[in-house]
Amino acid sequence: MDKEYLIHDKPLKALFVFSLPMIIGNIFQQFYTMVDSMVVGRYVSENALAAVGACYSLTNVFICIAMGGGVGASVLASRYFGARNYRKMKRSAYTALLAFLGIAVLLGAFGLLTGRKIMQLLRTPASILDMATVYLNIYFIGLPFLFIYNVLSAMFNAIGRSRTPLYLLIFSSVLNIFLDVYMVTSLHMGVAGVAWATLIAQGISAVVSLFLFLRTLSRYTDESTGDDAPEEAGESTGNRTKEGKKPKPKVFSWEELKDMSRIALPSILQQSTVSIGMMLVQSVVNSFGPKMLAGFSAAMRIESICVVPMTAIGNAISSYAAQNIGANRLDRVQKGYRAANLLVAAFAVVICVVLESSYTGIISSFLGSDGTQVALRTGSNYLKFMGWFFTIIGLKMVTDGVLRGAGDMKMFTIANFVNLAIRVTFAVTMAPRFGIAMIWTAVPIGWLVNFIISFSEYHTGKWQTIAEGSSR
């Protein structure tokens, strides 16, 4: 396949081919937490399912920081790739890897020191607090592997090689499932077993990804001029020092990190808005007790799977827009936007049919023989309601993706803040009075308002002016 197919192929075909491996790969990635929940729910206890579920909103914040940071950082790499400026592309990738490795170590240490306190602040029921803390501590130890893998995955996508992360995710997901079952049913490690299984699988995947990525980068040689001119003192216009040797490439650049942060930070916010919202409302969910929490946790796992195609297509249109902006093909960005909306609408129809026809069976698969009717009813009601609204988040993700790829971050950021505010407000003010259903009722409302704000910005065409300025 042409390595620049996002620039040359028909938009619908290019986006589908590019996003499909990302969709499949992200679904396998979601299997990490979903299998954790299913194994402990069926083979340990309903309380164990509630404990892992209570951790989900917090752990997912870190997952989204890693994913959002990777996607945001990869926008620069995509632009350099589209412009065939491979030297800057490599430096951008190395800078992102080193920066996010440092961030992961700091966040992991912070999590180990404060994880139990955070769970107490979220009003985690006392009956599951110890199990939740054990799961979190092991999770935080493996945080550097999580960050490195997600940044590498985004960088592979930035250069149009989305199949590589897919293959690695399939391998690590299968390994994770095997280790989950073995450590829980044979070694009887309980919640700690599923946590260690995830850490080991992600660690192996991250190390292999790094090796493959470095080998892939070595195949790209400088083809550009101008921006790729020597930057170090003593370099000649022929990219050689006075002694006739090629200068060593920089592996870290503060300037690149600064430019990257302008896109990565709002992207992190966008990717983690749902998770931050869920963490803030987790205390409200916890107040309804372990049984409702177990059903709610199971339904959240399914929702996270359903959102995968929408997120993947949103990330795909971001790389697509960035590459075409780098290649001065702004006309293709608008065509790609329309094509991406068709894709998310098609996925939303399939998701709706599946959820509305089998929501009870899906939730029951998470609950063992001691599963209660309260847990089953809570999870089923969640999925039955949410099945109709995934088109909205698809349109939101695609519109946000174009704005992110163009570097138009102001309204993008505001839209996601409003989304977060709506979800938190509903949970805190409405759920205690009218029941737990108010928590998921707020979700599509937040998505819709987010989309309206982002689409209004897209419709003004300001993103084109910003994109033209950034590509000069």
Short mmCIF file of C-alpha atoms in Angstrom, two decimals:
data_model
loop_
_atom_site.label_atom_id
_atom_site.label_comp_id
_atom_site.label_asym_id
_atom_site.label_seq_id
_atom_site.Cartn_x
_atom_site.Cartn_y
_atom_site.Cartn_z
CA MET A 1 0.00 0.00 0.00
CA ASP A 2 1.17 3.55 -0.78
CA LYS A 3 2.63 4.96 2.43
CA GLU A 4 0.96 8.31 1.56
CA TYR A 5 -2.50 6.89 0.81
CA LEU A 6 -4.15 9.35 3.23
CA ILE A 7 -3.07 12.08 0.83
CA HIS A 8 -3.82 10.33 -2.48
CA ASP A 9 -6.66 7.78 -2.09
CA LYS A 10 -10.37 8.62 -2.08
CA PRO A 11 -11.26 10.00 1.37
CA LEU A 12 -13.86 7.36 2.31
CA LYS A 13 -11.58 4.50 1.30
CA ALA A 14 -8.50 6.05 2.91
CA LEU A 15 -10.26 6.72 6.21
CA PHE A 16 -11.87 3.29 6.35
CA VAL A 17 -8.60 1.48 5.57
CA PHE A 18 -6.73 3.63 8.08
CA SER A 19 -9.29 3.51 10.90
CA LEU A 20 -10.29 -0.17 10.69
CA PRO A 21 -7.06 -1.52 12.24
CA MET A 22 -7.35 1.20 14.88
CA ILE A 23 -10.94 0.15 15.66
CA ILE A 24 -10.05 -3.52 15.94
CA GLY A 25 -6.92 -2.71 17.94
CA ASN A 26 -8.73 -0.39 20.36
CA ILE A 27 -11.44 -3.01 20.91
CA PHE A 28 -8.74 -5.49 21.86
CA GLN A 29 -7.25 -2.84 24.15
CA GLN A 30 -10.61 -2.42 25.87
CA PHE A 31 -10.60 -6.18 26.42
CA TYR A 32 -7.91 -5.60 29.04
CA THR A 33 -10.37 -4.01 31.45
CA MET A 34 -13.43 -5.87 30.21
CA VAL A 35 -11.86 -9.30 30.72
CA ASP A 36 -10.58 -8.17 34.13
CA SER A 37 -14.17 -7.39 35.09
CA MET A 38 -15.67 -10.55 33.63
CA VAL A 39 -13.10 -12.84 35.26
CA VAL A 40 -13.37 -11.35 38.76
CA GLY A 41 -17.15 -11.02 38.46
CA ARG A 42 -17.65 -14.67 37.51
CA TYR A 43 -14.83 -16.37 39.42
CA VAL A 44 -14.27 -14.20 42.51
CA SER A 45 -17.35 -12.24 43.59
CA GLU A 46 -19.74 -9.43 42.76
CA ASN A 47 -17.81 -7.28 45.25
CA ALA A 48 -14.60 -7.96 43.30
CA LEU A 49 -16.36 -6.76 40.13
CA ALA A 50 -17.47 -3.65 42.01
CA ALA A 51 -13.89 -3.06 43.24
CA VAL A 52 -12.40 -3.21 39.74
CA GLY A 53 -15.29 -1.06 38.49
CA ALA A 54 -14.70 1.51 41.21
CA CYS A 55 -11.11 1.86 39.91
CA TYR A 56 -12.17 2.18 36.28
CA SER A 57 -13.00 5.89 36.21
CA LEU A 58 -9.63 6.72 37.83
CA THR A 59 -7.52 4.35 35.74
CA ASN A 60 -9.28 5.46 32.58
CA VAL A 61 -8.17 9.04 33.22
CA PHE A 62 -4.56 7.86 32.94
CA ILE A 63 -5.36 5.78 29.85
CA CYS A 64 -6.91 8.83 28.20
CA ILE A 65 -3.96 11.03 29.17
CA ALA A 66 -1.70 8.53 27.42
CA MET A 67 -3.97 8.20 24.37
CA GLY A 68 -4.72 11.92 24.12
CA GLY A 69 -1.09 12.85 24.52
CA GLY A 70 -0.07 10.35 21.88
CA VAL A 71 -2.69 11.52 19.41
CA GLY A 72 -1.89 15.19 20.04
CA ALA A 73 1.85 14.61 19.70
CA SER A 74 1.34 12.59 16.52
CA VAL A 75 -0.28 15.57 14.75
CA LEU A 76 3.14 17.17 14.33
CA ALA A 77 4.65 13.89 13.15
CA SER A 78 1.81 13.54 10.62
CA ARG A 79 2.48 17.02 9.23
CA TYR A 80 6.19 16.35 8.90
CA PHE A 81 5.42 13.02 7.27
CA GLY A 82 3.03 14.66 4.80
CA ALA A 83 5.71 17.20 3.95
CA ARG A 84 8.34 14.42 3.69
CA ASN A 85 10.38 16.14 6.37
CA TYR A 86 11.54 12.90 7.92
CA ARG A 87 14.25 14.39 10.07
CA LYS A 88 11.78 16.53 12.02
CA MET A 89 9.33 13.66 12.08
CA LYS A 90 11.87 11.47 13.88
CA ARG A 91 12.84 14.21 16.32
CA SER A 92 9.17 14.86 17.11
CA ALA A 93 8.63 11.15 17.80
CA TYR A 94 11.68 10.85 20.06
CA THR A 95 10.70 13.99 21.97
CA ALA A 96 7.19 12.64 22.57
CA LEU A 97 8.49 9.29 23.80
CA LEU A 98 10.96 10.79 26.27
CA ALA A 99 8.51 13.42 27.53
CA PHE A 100 5.67 10.99 28.14
CA LEU A 101 7.94 8.42 29.74
CA GLY A 102 8.92 11.06 32.29
CA ILE A 103 5.27 12.04 32.81
CA ALA A 104 4.29 8.38 33.31
CA VAL A 105 6.92 7.85 36.01
CA LEU A 106 5.75 10.94 37.88
CA LEU A 107 2.08 10.02 37.60
CA GLY A 108 2.80 6.44 38.67
CA ALA A 109 4.59 7.64 41.79
CA PHE A 110 1.75 10.07 42.52
CA GLY A 111 -0.79 7.26 42.12
CA LEU A 112 1.04 4.92 44.48
CA LEU A 113 1.16 7.62 47.16
CA THR A 114 -2.42 8.88 46.82
CA GLY A 115 -4.47 6.07 45.22
CA ARG A 116 -6.15 4.82 48.40
CA LYS A 117 -6.90 8.37 49.55
CA ILE A 118 -8.49 9.20 46.19
CA MET A 119 -10.70 6.11 46.41
CA GLN A 120 -11.79 7.19 49.89
CA LEU A 121 -12.60 10.68 48.60
CA LEU A 122 -14.71 9.03 45.90
CA ARG A 123 -16.69 7.34 48.70
CA THR A 124 -15.73 3.83 47.68
CA PRO A 125 -17.69 1.38 49.87
CA ALA A 126 -15.59 0.07 52.77
CA SER A 127 -16.33 -3.54 51.78
CA ILE A 128 -14.37 -3.17 48.51
CA LEU A 129 -11.79 -0.49 49.40
CA ASP A 130 -8.91 -2.89 50.14
CA MET A 131 -9.42 -4.83 46.89
CA ALA A 132 -9.64 -1.58 44.90
CA THR A 133 -6.40 -0.31 46.45
CA VAL A 134 -4.52 -3.53 45.59
CA TYR A 135 -5.68 -3.29 41.97
CA LEU A 136 -4.69 0.39 41.71
CA ASN A 137 -1.21 -0.05 43.19
CA ILE A 138 -0.28 -2.72 40.64
CA TYR A 139 -1.80 -0.62 37.87
CA PHE A 140 0.35 2.39 38.79
CA ILE A 141 3.52 0.29 38.74
CA GLY A 142 2.82 -0.53 35.09
CA LEU A 143 1.92 3.03 34.05
CA PRO A 144 5.16 3.68 32.07
CA PHE A 145 4.40 0.65 29.85
CA LEU A 146 0.88 1.97 29.21
CA PHE A 147 2.14 5.42 28.20
CA ILE A 148 4.96 4.18 25.99
CA TYR A 149 2.69 1.78 24.13
CA ASN A 150 -0.03 4.39 23.50
CA VAL A 151 2.41 7.04 22.29
CA LEU A 152 4.06 4.49 19.99
CA SER A 153 0.66 3.40 18.68
CA ALA A 154 -0.23 6.99 17.82
CA MET A 155 3.13 7.49 16.12
CA PHE A 156 2.65 4.38 13.99
CA ASN A 157 -0.74 5.80 12.98
CA ALA A 158 0.86 9.16 12.18
CA ILE A 159 2.98 7.55 9.46
CA GLY A 160 0.10 5.49 8.10
CA ARG A 161 1.12 2.15 9.65
CA SER A 162 -1.96 1.45 11.76
CA ARG A 163 -1.71 -2.32 11.28
CA THR A 164 1.38 -2.70 13.47
CA PRO A 165 -0.37 -1.59 16.69
CA LEU A 166 -3.27 -3.87 15.75
CA TYR A 167 -1.11 -6.99 15.58
CA LEU A 168 0.55 -6.14 18.88
CA LEU A 169 -2.78 -5.50 20.58
CA ILE A 170 -4.19 -8.80 19.40
CA PHE A 171 -1.15 -10.59 20.80
CA SER A 172 -1.15 -8.77 24.14
CA SER A 173 -4.94 -9.08 24.56
CA VAL A 174 -4.84 -12.84 24.04
CA LEU A 175 -1.93 -13.06 26.49
CA ASN A 176 -3.86 -10.93 28.98
CA ILE A 177 -6.92 -13.18 28.78
CA PHE A 178 -4.81 -16.29 29.34
CA LEU A 179 -2.99 -14.73 32.30
CA ASP A 180 -6.26 -13.42 33.80
CA VAL A 181 -7.86 -16.84 33.85
CA TYR A 182 -4.67 -18.61 35.01
CA MET A 183 -3.87 -16.21 37.85
CA VAL A 184 -7.45 -16.08 39.14
CA THR A 185 -8.65 -19.66 38.70
CA SER A 186 -5.37 -21.58 39.15
CA LEU A 187 -3.25 -19.32 41.37
CA HIS A 188 -6.28 -17.86 43.21
CA MET A 189 -4.76 -14.36 43.23
CA GLY A 190 -8.12 -12.59 43.01
CA VAL A 191 -8.13 -8.91 42.04
CA ALA A 192 -4.31 -8.79 42.22
CA GLY A 193 -4.14 -11.54 39.60
CA VAL A 194 -6.01 -9.58 36.91
CA ALA A 195 -3.92 -6.49 37.68
CA TRP A 196 -0.61 -8.37 37.29
CA ALA A 197 -1.90 -10.03 34.11
CA THR A 198 -2.57 -6.62 32.58
CA LEU A 199 0.82 -5.24 33.62
CA ILE A 200 2.73 -8.19 32.13
CA ALA A 201 0.80 -8.14 28.84
CA GLN A 202 1.17 -4.37 28.43
CA GLY A 203 4.86 -4.49 29.34
CA ILE A 204 5.70 -7.06 26.69
CA SER A 205 3.64 -5.15 24.12
CA ALA A 206 5.39 -1.85 24.92
CA VAL A 207 8.91 -3.31 24.60
CA VAL A 208 8.15 -5.01 21.28
CA SER A 209 6.47 -1.83 19.99
CA LEU A 210 9.53 0.26 20.79
CA PHE A 211 11.83 -2.14 18.95
CA LEU A 212 9.58 -2.19 15.85
CA PHE A 213 9.13 1.58 15.84
CA LEU A 214 12.85 2.32 16.00
CA ARG A 215 13.41 -0.14 13.15
CA THR A 216 10.63 1.50 11.12
CA LEU A 217 12.05 4.99 11.60
CA SER A 218 15.47 3.86 10.36
CA ARG A 219 13.94 3.23 6.92
CA TYR A 220 13.04 6.87 6.37
CA THR A 221 15.74 9.12 4.95
CA ASP A 222 15.69 12.89 4.48
CA GLU A 223 13.99 14.00 1.29
CA SER A 224 13.07 17.54 2.24
CA THR A 225 14.90 20.81 2.07
CA GLY A 226 14.30 24.15 3.71
CA ASP A 227 12.82 23.07 7.06
CA ASP A 228 15.26 20.23 7.14
CA ALA A 229 18.26 22.53 6.87
CA PRO A 230 21.01 22.08 9.46
CA GLU A 231 20.29 23.52 12.88
CA GLU A 232 23.47 22.77 14.75
CA ALA A 233 26.40 25.13 14.67
CA GLY A 234 29.10 23.89 12.38
CA GLU A 235 26.73 22.20 9.90
CA SER A 236 27.02 22.99 6.22
CA THR A 237 24.14 23.17 3.77
CA GLY A 238 24.96 19.62 2.80
CA ASN A 239 24.00 18.35 6.28
CA ARG A 240 27.66 17.67 7.16
CA THR A 241 30.04 19.13 9.68
CA LYS A 242 33.31 20.77 8.77
CA GLU A 243 35.00 17.42 9.27
CA GLY A 244 32.74 15.92 6.60
CA LYS A 245 30.65 13.82 9.00
CA LYS A 246 26.88 13.90 9.22
CA PRO A 247 25.74 15.52 12.49
CA LYS A 248 24.07 13.31 15.05
CA PRO A 249 20.30 13.85 14.99
CA LYS A 250 18.73 15.43 18.05
CA VAL A 251 16.56 13.04 20.03
CA PHE A 252 14.93 15.71 22.18
CA SER A 253 13.89 19.26 21.39
CA TRP A 254 12.30 21.73 23.79
CA GLU A 255 10.97 23.65 20.81
CA GLU A 256 9.26 20.53 19.48
CA LEU A 257 7.88 19.80 22.95
CA LYS A 258 6.46 23.31 23.16
CA ASP A 259 4.78 23.04 19.76
CA MET A 260 3.56 19.55 20.60
CA SER A 261 2.07 20.70 23.90
CA ARG A 262 -0.14 23.27 22.18
CA ILE A 263 -1.96 20.40 20.49
CA ALA A 264 -1.37 17.55 22.94
CA LEU A 265 -2.72 19.29 26.05
CA PRO A 266 -6.15 20.12 24.57
CA SER A 267 -6.16 16.65 23.00
CA ILE A 268 -5.54 15.10 26.41
CA LEU A 269 -8.47 17.12 27.73
CA GLN A 270 -10.69 15.98 24.86
CA GLN A 271 -9.75 12.33 25.24
CA SER A 272 -10.13 12.35 29.02
CA THR A 273 -13.26 14.49 29.34
CA VAL A 274 -15.55 11.49 29.68
CA SER A 275 -13.18 9.78 32.11
CA ILE A 276 -12.65 12.85 34.28
CA GLY A 277 -16.41 13.32 34.35
CA MET A 278 -16.92 9.69 35.37
CA MET A 279 -14.31 10.02 38.11
CA LEU A 280 -16.04 13.09 39.51
CA VAL A 281 -19.42 11.37 39.48
CA GLN A 282 -18.00 8.07 40.78
CA SER A 283 -18.66 9.16 44.34
CA VAL A 284 -22.31 9.59 43.44
CA VAL A 285 -22.45 6.11 41.89
CA ASN A 286 -20.65 4.64 44.91
CA SER A 287 -23.29 6.08 47.22
CA PHE A 288 -25.86 3.72 45.68
CA GLY A 289 -23.96 0.70 47.05
CA PRO A 290 -21.88 -2.21 45.68
CA LYS A 291 -24.76 -3.93 43.85
CA MET A 292 -25.69 -0.96 41.66
CA LEU A 293 -21.98 -0.18 41.28
CA ALA A 294 -21.36 -3.68 39.92
CA GLY A 295 -24.10 -3.33 37.28
CA PHE A 296 -23.03 0.19 36.41
CA SER A 297 -19.40 -0.96 36.06
CA ALA A 298 -20.36 -3.76 33.67
CA ALA A 299 -22.37 -1.35 31.51
CA MET A 300 -19.49 1.15 31.43
CA ARG A 301 -17.22 -1.56 30.03
CA ILE A 302 -19.67 -2.14 27.18
CA GLU A 303 -20.07 1.60 26.56
CA SER A 304 -16.29 1.93 26.30
CA ILE A 305 -16.31 -0.76 23.58
CA CYS A 306 -19.13 0.99 21.70
CA VAL A 307 -17.28 4.31 21.74
CA VAL A 308 -14.16 2.71 20.18
CA PRO A 309 -15.18 3.08 16.49
CA MET A 310 -16.13 6.71 17.06
CA THR A 311 -12.86 7.51 18.83
CA ALA A 312 -10.81 5.67 16.22
CA ILE A 313 -12.45 7.48 13.31
CA GLY A 314 -12.01 10.79 15.15
CA ASN A 315 -8.30 10.03 15.60
CA ALA A 316 -8.07 8.89 11.98
CA ILE A 317 -9.55 12.12 10.62
CA SER A 318 -7.09 14.01 12.82
CA SER A 319 -4.08 12.29 11.18
CA TYR A 320 -5.78 12.53 7.79
CA ALA A 321 -6.33 16.28 8.19
CA ALA A 322 -2.79 16.86 9.48
CA GLN A 323 -1.18 14.95 6.60
CA ASN A 324 -3.25 16.73 3.96
CA ILE A 325 -2.56 20.10 5.57
CA GLY A 326 1.15 19.27 5.47
CA ALA A 327 0.76 18.43 1.77
CA ASN A 328 -1.26 21.63 1.10
CA ARG A 329 -4.42 19.64 0.21
CA LEU A 330 -7.02 21.53 2.26
CA ASP A 331 -9.77 20.59 -0.21
CA ARG A 332 -9.40 16.94 0.82
CA VAL A 333 -9.98 17.77 4.49
CA GLN A 334 -13.61 18.81 3.90
CA LYS A 335 -14.24 15.72 1.77
CA GLY A 336 -12.70 13.58 4.48
CA TYR A 337 -14.95 15.20 7.10
CA ARG A 338 -18.07 14.19 5.18
CA ALA A 339 -16.74 10.67 4.62
CA ALA A 340 -15.91 10.24 8.32
CA ASN A 341 -19.44 11.27 9.30
CA LEU A 342 -20.84 8.55 7.03
CA LEU A 343 -18.59 5.99 8.70
CA VAL A 344 -19.63 6.88 12.27
CA ALA A 345 -23.32 6.86 11.29
CA ALA A 346 -22.97 3.34 9.88
CA PHE A 347 -21.24 2.08 13.04
CA ALA A 348 -23.87 3.75 15.24
CA VAL A 349 -26.67 1.85 13.51
CA VAL A 350 -24.92 -1.49 14.10
CA ILE A 351 -24.26 -0.63 17.76
CA CYS A 352 -27.88 0.36 18.32
CA VAL A 353 -29.22 -2.90 16.87
CA VAL A 354 -26.84 -5.04 18.97
CA LEU A 355 -27.48 -3.24 22.27
CA GLU A 356 -31.25 -2.94 21.94
CA SER A 357 -31.61 -6.62 21.12
CA SER A 358 -29.29 -8.13 23.75
CA TYR A 359 -28.59 -5.73 26.62
CA THR A 360 -29.73 -8.17 29.34
CA GLY A 361 -27.60 -11.03 28.04
CA ILE A 362 -24.57 -8.77 27.76
CA ILE A 363 -24.76 -7.61 31.38
CA SER A 364 -25.45 -11.11 32.72
CA SER A 365 -22.18 -12.33 31.17
CA PHE A 366 -20.31 -10.18 33.73
CA LEU A 367 -22.13 -11.57 36.75
CA GLY A 368 -21.44 -14.93 38.34
CA SER A 369 -23.85 -17.18 40.18
CA ASP A 370 -24.02 -14.68 43.05
CA GLY A 371 -25.02 -11.83 40.75
CA THR A 372 -28.06 -9.92 42.00
CA GLN A 373 -31.11 -8.64 40.19
CA VAL A 374 -30.20 -5.11 41.28
CA ALA A 375 -26.88 -5.31 39.43
CA LEU A 376 -28.50 -6.89 36.36
CA ARG A 377 -31.29 -4.32 36.20
CA THR A 378 -28.94 -1.35 36.66
CA GLY A 379 -26.57 -2.43 33.87
CA SER A 380 -29.40 -3.39 31.52
CA ASN A 381 -31.19 -0.05 31.93
CA TYR A 382 -27.91 1.77 31.23
CA LEU A 383 -27.30 -0.05 27.94
CA LYS A 384 -30.94 0.05 26.83
CA PHE A 385 -30.92 3.84 27.13
CA MET A 386 -27.48 4.49 25.64
CA GLY A 387 -27.96 2.35 22.54
CA TRP A 388 -29.77 5.12 20.67
CA PHE A 389 -27.22 7.89 21.05
CA PHE A 390 -23.85 6.77 19.66
CA THR A 391 -24.34 8.74 16.45
CA ILE A 392 -23.99 11.91 18.50
CA ILE A 393 -20.61 11.03 19.96
CA GLY A 394 -19.47 9.91 16.50
CA LEU A 395 -20.27 13.32 15.00
CA LYS A 396 -18.59 14.99 17.98
CA MET A 397 -15.42 12.92 17.65
CA VAL A 398 -15.11 13.54 13.90
CA THR A 399 -15.61 17.30 14.24
CA ASP A 400 -13.16 17.49 17.14
CA GLY A 401 -10.71 15.42 15.09
CA VAL A 402 -10.67 17.88 12.20
CA LEU A 403 -10.19 20.85 14.53
CA ARG A 404 -7.36 19.04 16.33
CA GLY A 405 -5.65 18.06 13.09
CA ALA A 406 -5.82 21.68 11.92
CA GLY A 407 -4.52 23.00 15.24
CA ASP A 408 -7.76 24.91 15.98
CA MET A 409 -7.83 24.20 19.71
CA LYS A 410 -9.66 27.10 21.38
CA MET A 411 -13.32 26.20 20.77
CA PHE A 412 -12.35 22.52 20.77
CA THR A 413 -11.25 22.93 24.39
CA ILE A 414 -14.29 24.97 25.40
CA ALA A 415 -16.67 22.41 23.89
CA ASN A 416 -15.14 19.59 25.90
CA PHE A 417 -15.23 21.62 29.12
CA VAL A 418 -18.95 22.22 28.60
CA ASN A 419 -19.47 18.50 27.98
CA LEU A 420 -17.72 17.70 31.25
CA ALA A 421 -19.66 20.36 33.19
CA ILE A 422 -23.02 18.99 32.04
CA ARG A 423 -22.20 15.44 33.11
CA VAL A 424 -20.91 16.47 36.52
CA THR A 425 -23.83 18.82 37.18
CA PHE A 426 -26.43 16.17 36.35
CA ALA A 427 -24.71 13.56 38.51
CA VAL A 428 -24.25 15.78 41.55
CA THR A 429 -27.61 17.58 41.51
CA MET A 430 -30.04 15.21 39.78
CA ALA A 431 -28.94 11.64 40.63
CA PRO A 432 -29.36 11.93 44.44
CA ARG A 433 -32.93 13.17 43.91
CA PHE A 434 -34.15 11.16 40.92
CA GLY A 435 -31.98 8.05 40.94
CA ILE A 436 -28.88 6.60 39.30
CA ALA A 437 -30.43 6.82 35.80
CA MET A 438 -29.72 10.57 35.79
CA ILE A 439 -26.01 9.77 35.52
CA TRP A 440 -26.33 8.13 32.12
CA THR A 441 -29.10 10.48 30.98
CA ALA A 442 -26.57 13.31 31.07
CA VAL A 443 -24.12 11.53 28.75
CA PRO A 444 -25.82 12.13 25.35
CA ILE A 445 -26.81 15.66 26.41
CA GLY A 446 -23.15 16.48 27.00
CA TRP A 447 -22.16 14.89 23.69
CA LEU A 448 -24.79 16.90 21.80
CA VAL A 449 -23.79 20.27 23.24
CA ASN A 450 -20.11 19.45 22.59
CA PHE A 451 -20.90 18.64 18.95
CA ILE A 452 -22.95 21.83 18.43
CA ILE A 453 -20.12 24.02 19.72
CA SER A 454 -17.42 22.20 17.72
CA PHE A 455 -19.48 22.13 14.52
CA SER A 456 -20.19 25.85 14.83
CA GLU A 457 -16.44 26.43 14.91
CA TYR A 458 -15.86 24.10 11.97
CA HIS A 459 -18.60 25.85 9.96
CA THR A 460 -16.92 29.26 10.39
CA GLY A 461 -13.90 28.00 8.43
CA LYS A 462 -11.43 29.47 10.94
CA TRP A 463 -9.66 26.13 11.08
CA GLN A 464 -8.61 26.58 7.43
CA THR A 465 -6.89 29.88 8.20
CA ILE A 466 -5.11 28.34 11.17
CA ALA A 467 -4.10 25.32 9.08
CA GLU A 468 -2.75 27.49 6.25
CA GLY A 469 -0.69 29.47 8.75
CA SER A 470 0.74 26.37 10.43
CA SER A 471 1.69 24.71 7.14
CA ARG A 472 3.79 27.62 5.91
#
